[in-house]
Short mmCIF file of C-alpha atoms and ligand atoms in Angstrom, two decimals:
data_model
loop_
_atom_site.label_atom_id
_atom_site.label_comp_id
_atom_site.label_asym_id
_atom_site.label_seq_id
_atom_site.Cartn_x
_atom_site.Cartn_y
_atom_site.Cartn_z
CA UNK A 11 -0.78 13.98 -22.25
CA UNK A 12 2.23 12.69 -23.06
CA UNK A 13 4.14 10.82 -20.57
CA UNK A 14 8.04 9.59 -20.64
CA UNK A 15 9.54 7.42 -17.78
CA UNK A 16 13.53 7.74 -16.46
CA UNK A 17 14.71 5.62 -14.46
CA UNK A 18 16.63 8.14 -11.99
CA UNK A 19 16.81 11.78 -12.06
CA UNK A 20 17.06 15.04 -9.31
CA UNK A 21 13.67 16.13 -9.81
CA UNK A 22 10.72 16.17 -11.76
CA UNK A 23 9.99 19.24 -10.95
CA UNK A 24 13.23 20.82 -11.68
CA UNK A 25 13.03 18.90 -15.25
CA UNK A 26 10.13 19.90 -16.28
CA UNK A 27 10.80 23.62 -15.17
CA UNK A 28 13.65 23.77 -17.37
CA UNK A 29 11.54 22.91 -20.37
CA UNK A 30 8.26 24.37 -20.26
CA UNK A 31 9.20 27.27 -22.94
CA UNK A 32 9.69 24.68 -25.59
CA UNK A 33 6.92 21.74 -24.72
CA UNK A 34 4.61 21.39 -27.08
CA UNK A 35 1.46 20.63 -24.97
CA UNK A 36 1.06 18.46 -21.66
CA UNK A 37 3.68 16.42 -20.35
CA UNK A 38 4.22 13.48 -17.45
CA UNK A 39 7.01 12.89 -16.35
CA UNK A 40 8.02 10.45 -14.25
CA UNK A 41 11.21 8.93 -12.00
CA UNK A 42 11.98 5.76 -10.59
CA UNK A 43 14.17 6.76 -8.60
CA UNK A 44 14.48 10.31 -7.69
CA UNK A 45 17.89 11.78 -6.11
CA UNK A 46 17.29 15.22 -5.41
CA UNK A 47 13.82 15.87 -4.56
CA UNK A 48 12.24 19.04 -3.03
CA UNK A 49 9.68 20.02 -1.30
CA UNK A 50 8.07 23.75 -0.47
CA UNK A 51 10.61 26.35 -0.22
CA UNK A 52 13.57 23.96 -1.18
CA UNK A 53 12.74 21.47 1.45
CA UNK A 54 14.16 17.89 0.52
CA UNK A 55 12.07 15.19 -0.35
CA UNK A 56 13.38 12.12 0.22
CA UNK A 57 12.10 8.66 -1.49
CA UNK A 58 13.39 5.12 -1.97
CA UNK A 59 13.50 3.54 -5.32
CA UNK A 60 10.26 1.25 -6.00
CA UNK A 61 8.90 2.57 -2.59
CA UNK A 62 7.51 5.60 -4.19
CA UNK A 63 5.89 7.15 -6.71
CA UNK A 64 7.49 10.63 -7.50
CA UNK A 65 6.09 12.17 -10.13
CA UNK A 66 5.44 15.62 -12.40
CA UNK A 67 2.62 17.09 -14.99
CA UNK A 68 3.75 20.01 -16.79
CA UNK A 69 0.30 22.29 -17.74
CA UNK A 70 -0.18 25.26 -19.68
CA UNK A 71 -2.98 27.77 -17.78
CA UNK A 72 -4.74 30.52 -19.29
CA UNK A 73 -3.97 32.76 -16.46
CA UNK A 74 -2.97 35.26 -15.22
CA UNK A 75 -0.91 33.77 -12.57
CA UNK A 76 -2.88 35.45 -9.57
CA UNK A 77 -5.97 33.12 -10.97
CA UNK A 78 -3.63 30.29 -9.83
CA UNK A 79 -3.70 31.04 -6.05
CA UNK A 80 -5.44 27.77 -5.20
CA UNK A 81 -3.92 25.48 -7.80
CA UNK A 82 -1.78 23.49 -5.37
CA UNK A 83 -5.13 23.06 -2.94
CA UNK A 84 -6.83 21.76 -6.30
CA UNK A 85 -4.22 19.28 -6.88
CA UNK A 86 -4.92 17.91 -3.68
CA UNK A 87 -8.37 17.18 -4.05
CA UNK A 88 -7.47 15.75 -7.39
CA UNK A 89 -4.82 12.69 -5.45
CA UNK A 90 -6.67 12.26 -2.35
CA UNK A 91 -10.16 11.92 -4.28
CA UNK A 92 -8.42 9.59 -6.32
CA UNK A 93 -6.46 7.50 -3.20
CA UNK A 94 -9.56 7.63 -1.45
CA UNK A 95 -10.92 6.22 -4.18
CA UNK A 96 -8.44 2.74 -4.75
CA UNK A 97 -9.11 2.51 -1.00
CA UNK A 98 -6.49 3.86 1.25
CA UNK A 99 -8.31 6.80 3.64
CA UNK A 100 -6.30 9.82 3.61
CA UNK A 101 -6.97 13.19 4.26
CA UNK A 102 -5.46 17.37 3.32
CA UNK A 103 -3.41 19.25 5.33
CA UNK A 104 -3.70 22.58 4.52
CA UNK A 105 -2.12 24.04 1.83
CA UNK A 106 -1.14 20.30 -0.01
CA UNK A 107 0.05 17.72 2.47
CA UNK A 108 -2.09 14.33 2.15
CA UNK A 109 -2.19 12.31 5.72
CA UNK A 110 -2.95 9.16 6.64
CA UNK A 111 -3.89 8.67 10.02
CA UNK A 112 -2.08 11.95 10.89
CA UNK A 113 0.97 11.05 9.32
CA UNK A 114 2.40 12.32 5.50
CA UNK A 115 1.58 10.17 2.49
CA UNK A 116 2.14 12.27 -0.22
CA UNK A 117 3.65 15.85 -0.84
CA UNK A 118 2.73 18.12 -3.56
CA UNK A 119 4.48 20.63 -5.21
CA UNK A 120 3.58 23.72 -7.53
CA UNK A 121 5.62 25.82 -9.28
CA UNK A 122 4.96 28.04 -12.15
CA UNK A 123 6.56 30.18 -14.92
CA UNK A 124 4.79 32.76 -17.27
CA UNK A 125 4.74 32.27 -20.70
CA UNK A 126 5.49 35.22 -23.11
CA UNK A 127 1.84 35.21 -24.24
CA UNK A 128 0.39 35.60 -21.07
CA UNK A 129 0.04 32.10 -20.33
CA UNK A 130 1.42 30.28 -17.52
CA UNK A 131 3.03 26.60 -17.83
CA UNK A 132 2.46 25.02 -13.72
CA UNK A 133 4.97 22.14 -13.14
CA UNK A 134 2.59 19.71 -10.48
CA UNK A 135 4.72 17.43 -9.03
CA UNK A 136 3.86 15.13 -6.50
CA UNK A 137 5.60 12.02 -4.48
CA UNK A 138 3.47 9.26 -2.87
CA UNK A 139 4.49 6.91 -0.05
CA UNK A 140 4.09 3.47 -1.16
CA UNK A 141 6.15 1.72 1.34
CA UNK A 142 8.00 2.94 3.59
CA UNK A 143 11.36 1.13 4.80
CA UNK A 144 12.74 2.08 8.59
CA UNK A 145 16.06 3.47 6.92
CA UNK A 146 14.17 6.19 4.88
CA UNK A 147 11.81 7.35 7.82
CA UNK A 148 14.60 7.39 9.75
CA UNK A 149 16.30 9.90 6.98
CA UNK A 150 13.28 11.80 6.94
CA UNK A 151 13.62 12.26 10.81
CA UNK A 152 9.49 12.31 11.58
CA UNK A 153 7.04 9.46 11.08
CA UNK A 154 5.60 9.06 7.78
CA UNK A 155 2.66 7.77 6.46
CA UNK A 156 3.25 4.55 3.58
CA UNK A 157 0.28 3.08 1.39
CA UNK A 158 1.30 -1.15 0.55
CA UNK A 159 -1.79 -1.50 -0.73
CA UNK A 160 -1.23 0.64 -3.54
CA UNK A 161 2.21 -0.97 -3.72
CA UNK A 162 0.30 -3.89 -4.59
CA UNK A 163 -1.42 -2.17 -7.58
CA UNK A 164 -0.13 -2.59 -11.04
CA UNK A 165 2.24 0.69 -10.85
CA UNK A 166 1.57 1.98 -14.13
CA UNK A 167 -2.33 1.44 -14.05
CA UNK A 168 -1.89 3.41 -10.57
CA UNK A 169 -0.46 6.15 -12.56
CA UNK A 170 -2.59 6.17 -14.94
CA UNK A 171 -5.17 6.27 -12.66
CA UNK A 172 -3.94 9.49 -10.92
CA UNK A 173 -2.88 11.02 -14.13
CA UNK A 174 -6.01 11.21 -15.58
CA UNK A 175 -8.06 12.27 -12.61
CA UNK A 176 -5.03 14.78 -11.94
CA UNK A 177 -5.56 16.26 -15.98
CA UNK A 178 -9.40 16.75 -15.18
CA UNK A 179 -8.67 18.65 -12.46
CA UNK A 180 -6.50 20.41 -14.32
CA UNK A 181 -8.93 21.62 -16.97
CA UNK A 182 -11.45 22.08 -14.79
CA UNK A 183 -9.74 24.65 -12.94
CA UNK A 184 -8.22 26.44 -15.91
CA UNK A 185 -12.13 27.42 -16.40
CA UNK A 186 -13.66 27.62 -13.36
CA UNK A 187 -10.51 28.48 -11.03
CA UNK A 188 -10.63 27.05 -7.32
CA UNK A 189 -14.44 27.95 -6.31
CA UNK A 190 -15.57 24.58 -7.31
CA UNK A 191 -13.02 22.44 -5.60
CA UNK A 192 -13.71 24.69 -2.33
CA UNK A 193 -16.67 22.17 -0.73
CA UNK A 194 -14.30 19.42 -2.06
CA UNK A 195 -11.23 20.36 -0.27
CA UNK A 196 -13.40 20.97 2.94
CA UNK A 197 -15.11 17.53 3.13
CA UNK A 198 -11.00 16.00 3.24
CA UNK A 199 -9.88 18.64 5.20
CA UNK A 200 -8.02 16.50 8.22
CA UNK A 201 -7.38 19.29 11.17
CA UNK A 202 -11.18 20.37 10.93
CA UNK A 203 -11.98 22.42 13.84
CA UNK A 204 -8.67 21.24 15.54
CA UNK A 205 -6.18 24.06 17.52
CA UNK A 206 -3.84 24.43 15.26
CA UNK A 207 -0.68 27.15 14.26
CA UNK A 208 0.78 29.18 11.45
CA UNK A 209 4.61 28.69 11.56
CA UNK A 210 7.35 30.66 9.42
CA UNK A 211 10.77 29.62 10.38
CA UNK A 212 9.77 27.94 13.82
CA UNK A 213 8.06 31.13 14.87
CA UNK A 214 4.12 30.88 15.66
CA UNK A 215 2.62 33.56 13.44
CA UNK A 216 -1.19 32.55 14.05
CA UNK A 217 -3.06 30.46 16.26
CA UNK A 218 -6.59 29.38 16.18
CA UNK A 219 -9.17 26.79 15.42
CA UNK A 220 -8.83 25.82 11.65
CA UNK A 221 -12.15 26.24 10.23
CA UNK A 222 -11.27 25.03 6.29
CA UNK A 223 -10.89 26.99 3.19
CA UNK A 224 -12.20 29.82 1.61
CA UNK A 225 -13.29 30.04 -2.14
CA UNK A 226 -9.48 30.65 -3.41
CA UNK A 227 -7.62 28.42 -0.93
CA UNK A 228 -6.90 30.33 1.79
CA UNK A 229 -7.67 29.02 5.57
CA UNK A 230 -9.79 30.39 7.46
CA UNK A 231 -8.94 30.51 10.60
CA UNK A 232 -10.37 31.67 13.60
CA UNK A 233 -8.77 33.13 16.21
CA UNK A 234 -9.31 34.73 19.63
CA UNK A 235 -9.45 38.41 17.50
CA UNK A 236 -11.58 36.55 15.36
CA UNK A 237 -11.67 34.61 11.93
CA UNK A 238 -8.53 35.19 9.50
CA UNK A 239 -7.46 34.27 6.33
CA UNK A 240 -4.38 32.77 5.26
CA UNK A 241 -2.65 33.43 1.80
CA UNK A 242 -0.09 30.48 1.26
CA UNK A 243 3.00 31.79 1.47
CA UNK A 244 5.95 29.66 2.83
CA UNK A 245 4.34 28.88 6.15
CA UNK A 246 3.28 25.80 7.63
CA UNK A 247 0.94 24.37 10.04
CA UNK A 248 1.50 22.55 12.87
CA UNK A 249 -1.27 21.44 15.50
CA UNK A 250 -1.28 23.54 18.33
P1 ATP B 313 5.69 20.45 6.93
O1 ATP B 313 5.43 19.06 6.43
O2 ATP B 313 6.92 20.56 7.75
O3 ATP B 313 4.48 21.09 7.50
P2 ATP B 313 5.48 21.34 4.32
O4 ATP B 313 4.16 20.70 4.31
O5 ATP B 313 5.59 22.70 3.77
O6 ATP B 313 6.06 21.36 5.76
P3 ATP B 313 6.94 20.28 2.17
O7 ATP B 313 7.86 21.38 1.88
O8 ATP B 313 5.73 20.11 1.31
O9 ATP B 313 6.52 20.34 3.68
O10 ATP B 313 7.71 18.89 2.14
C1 ATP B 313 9.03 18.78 2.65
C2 ATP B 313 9.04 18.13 4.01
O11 ATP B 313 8.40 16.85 3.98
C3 ATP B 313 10.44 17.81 4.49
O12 ATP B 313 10.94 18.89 5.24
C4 ATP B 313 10.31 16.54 5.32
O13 ATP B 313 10.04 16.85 6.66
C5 ATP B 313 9.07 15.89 4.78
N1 ATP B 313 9.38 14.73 3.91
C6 ATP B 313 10.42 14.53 3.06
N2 ATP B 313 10.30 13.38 2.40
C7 ATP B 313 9.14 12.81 2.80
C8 ATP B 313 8.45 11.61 2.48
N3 ATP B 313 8.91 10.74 1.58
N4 ATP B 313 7.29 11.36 3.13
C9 ATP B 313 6.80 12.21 4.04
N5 ATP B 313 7.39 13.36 4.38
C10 ATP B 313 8.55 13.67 3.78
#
């Protein structure tokens, strides 16, 4: 993979997204300090320079792109294994949030673009709370989750570190799609069993018990009419 480092930029994501007809294979890139990031359905993302890690991996799938359904939920597995891993306990929120201790720690976001072959290029970016000073939570307007002990960590044997779990995830999942990573996702999921409710634009779609995912990423969730699934689209969860 190769990786190249800025020092500020708007996004990663949006960077990357631009480029993916003419990149050659695999490619990292990463921002200091980012000005102009975004979450799920052009949601901001907000981070403070050497407080976060904001980050983006540009990968070429096989698809089709319907085969990528649970790519995001992947990802996840890939950073928290990984987090859980240096020590810091953190847990998924369905479809890609990582908590800690309820709170958000890191964000993920997918986006994707076909190729003229067939193919599809995914942009995975991701931004991880190191620290987390008042002024920033305070933009953010909701309590967030920060991670000093990773702050601590040499920064670019941290990345490293994710980046190369993140890539074997990656391949994995271009050959096997999300199947394997179901049991995975399940054993981080953090609202297991909890009341919890499908929201789309502050309006409570679904409610029911949360009851994990299925074999291509979508909750399962069971309600008084019984168990349904849930296809990420641009809805969120809240705890009921
Ligand atoms: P929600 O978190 O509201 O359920 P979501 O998971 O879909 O929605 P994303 O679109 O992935 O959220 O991320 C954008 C949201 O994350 C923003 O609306 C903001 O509330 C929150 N946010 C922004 N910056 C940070 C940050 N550095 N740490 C934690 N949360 C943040």
């Amino acid at each position: 993979v190769a990786i190249e480092v800025v020092a500020e930029t708007g996004s990663t994501n949006a960077d990357l997204l631009a480029r993916v007809a003419t990149l050659p294979g695999p490619l990292l890139r990463v921002a200091e300090r980012q000005t102009a990031g975004r979450g799920r359905a052009g949601r901001p993302w907000l981070s403070a320079p050497g407080a976060s890690l904001t980050f983006s991996l540009a990968w070429r799938f096989k698809g089709p792109m319907r085969n990528l359904v649970g790519l995001p939920l992947a990802v996840g597995v890939a950073l928290a294994e990984t987090i859980v891993g240096l020590g810091v306990p953190v847990r998924l929120k369905w479809p890609n949030d990582l908590l800690r201790d309820g709170d958000k720690l890191a964000g993920i976001l997918v986006e994707m673009q076909s190729a003229p072959d067939g193919a599809v290029w995914a942009v995975v970016g991701a931004g991880i709370n190191l620290l987390m000073p008042d002024q920033l939570e305070q933009d953010i307007g909701r309590s967030v989750a920060a991670a000093p002990w990773l702050a601590q960590m040499e920064r670019n044997l941290l990345l490293a570190t994710l980046l190369s779990r993140l890539a074997a995830v990656l391949a994995e999942f271009d050959d096997t799609g999300f199947a394997p990573f179901c049991e995975r996702w399940n054993a981080l999921h953090a609202w297991h069993g909890r009341e919890v409710s499908i929201v789309d634009a502050g309006r409570v779609l679904q409610q029911g018990r949360a009851a994990g995912v299925d074999a291509i990423g979508r909750l399962l969730l069971d309600t008084a009419a019984g168990r349904v699934e849930i296809l990420s689209g641009d809805v969120s969860l809240r705890l009921a």
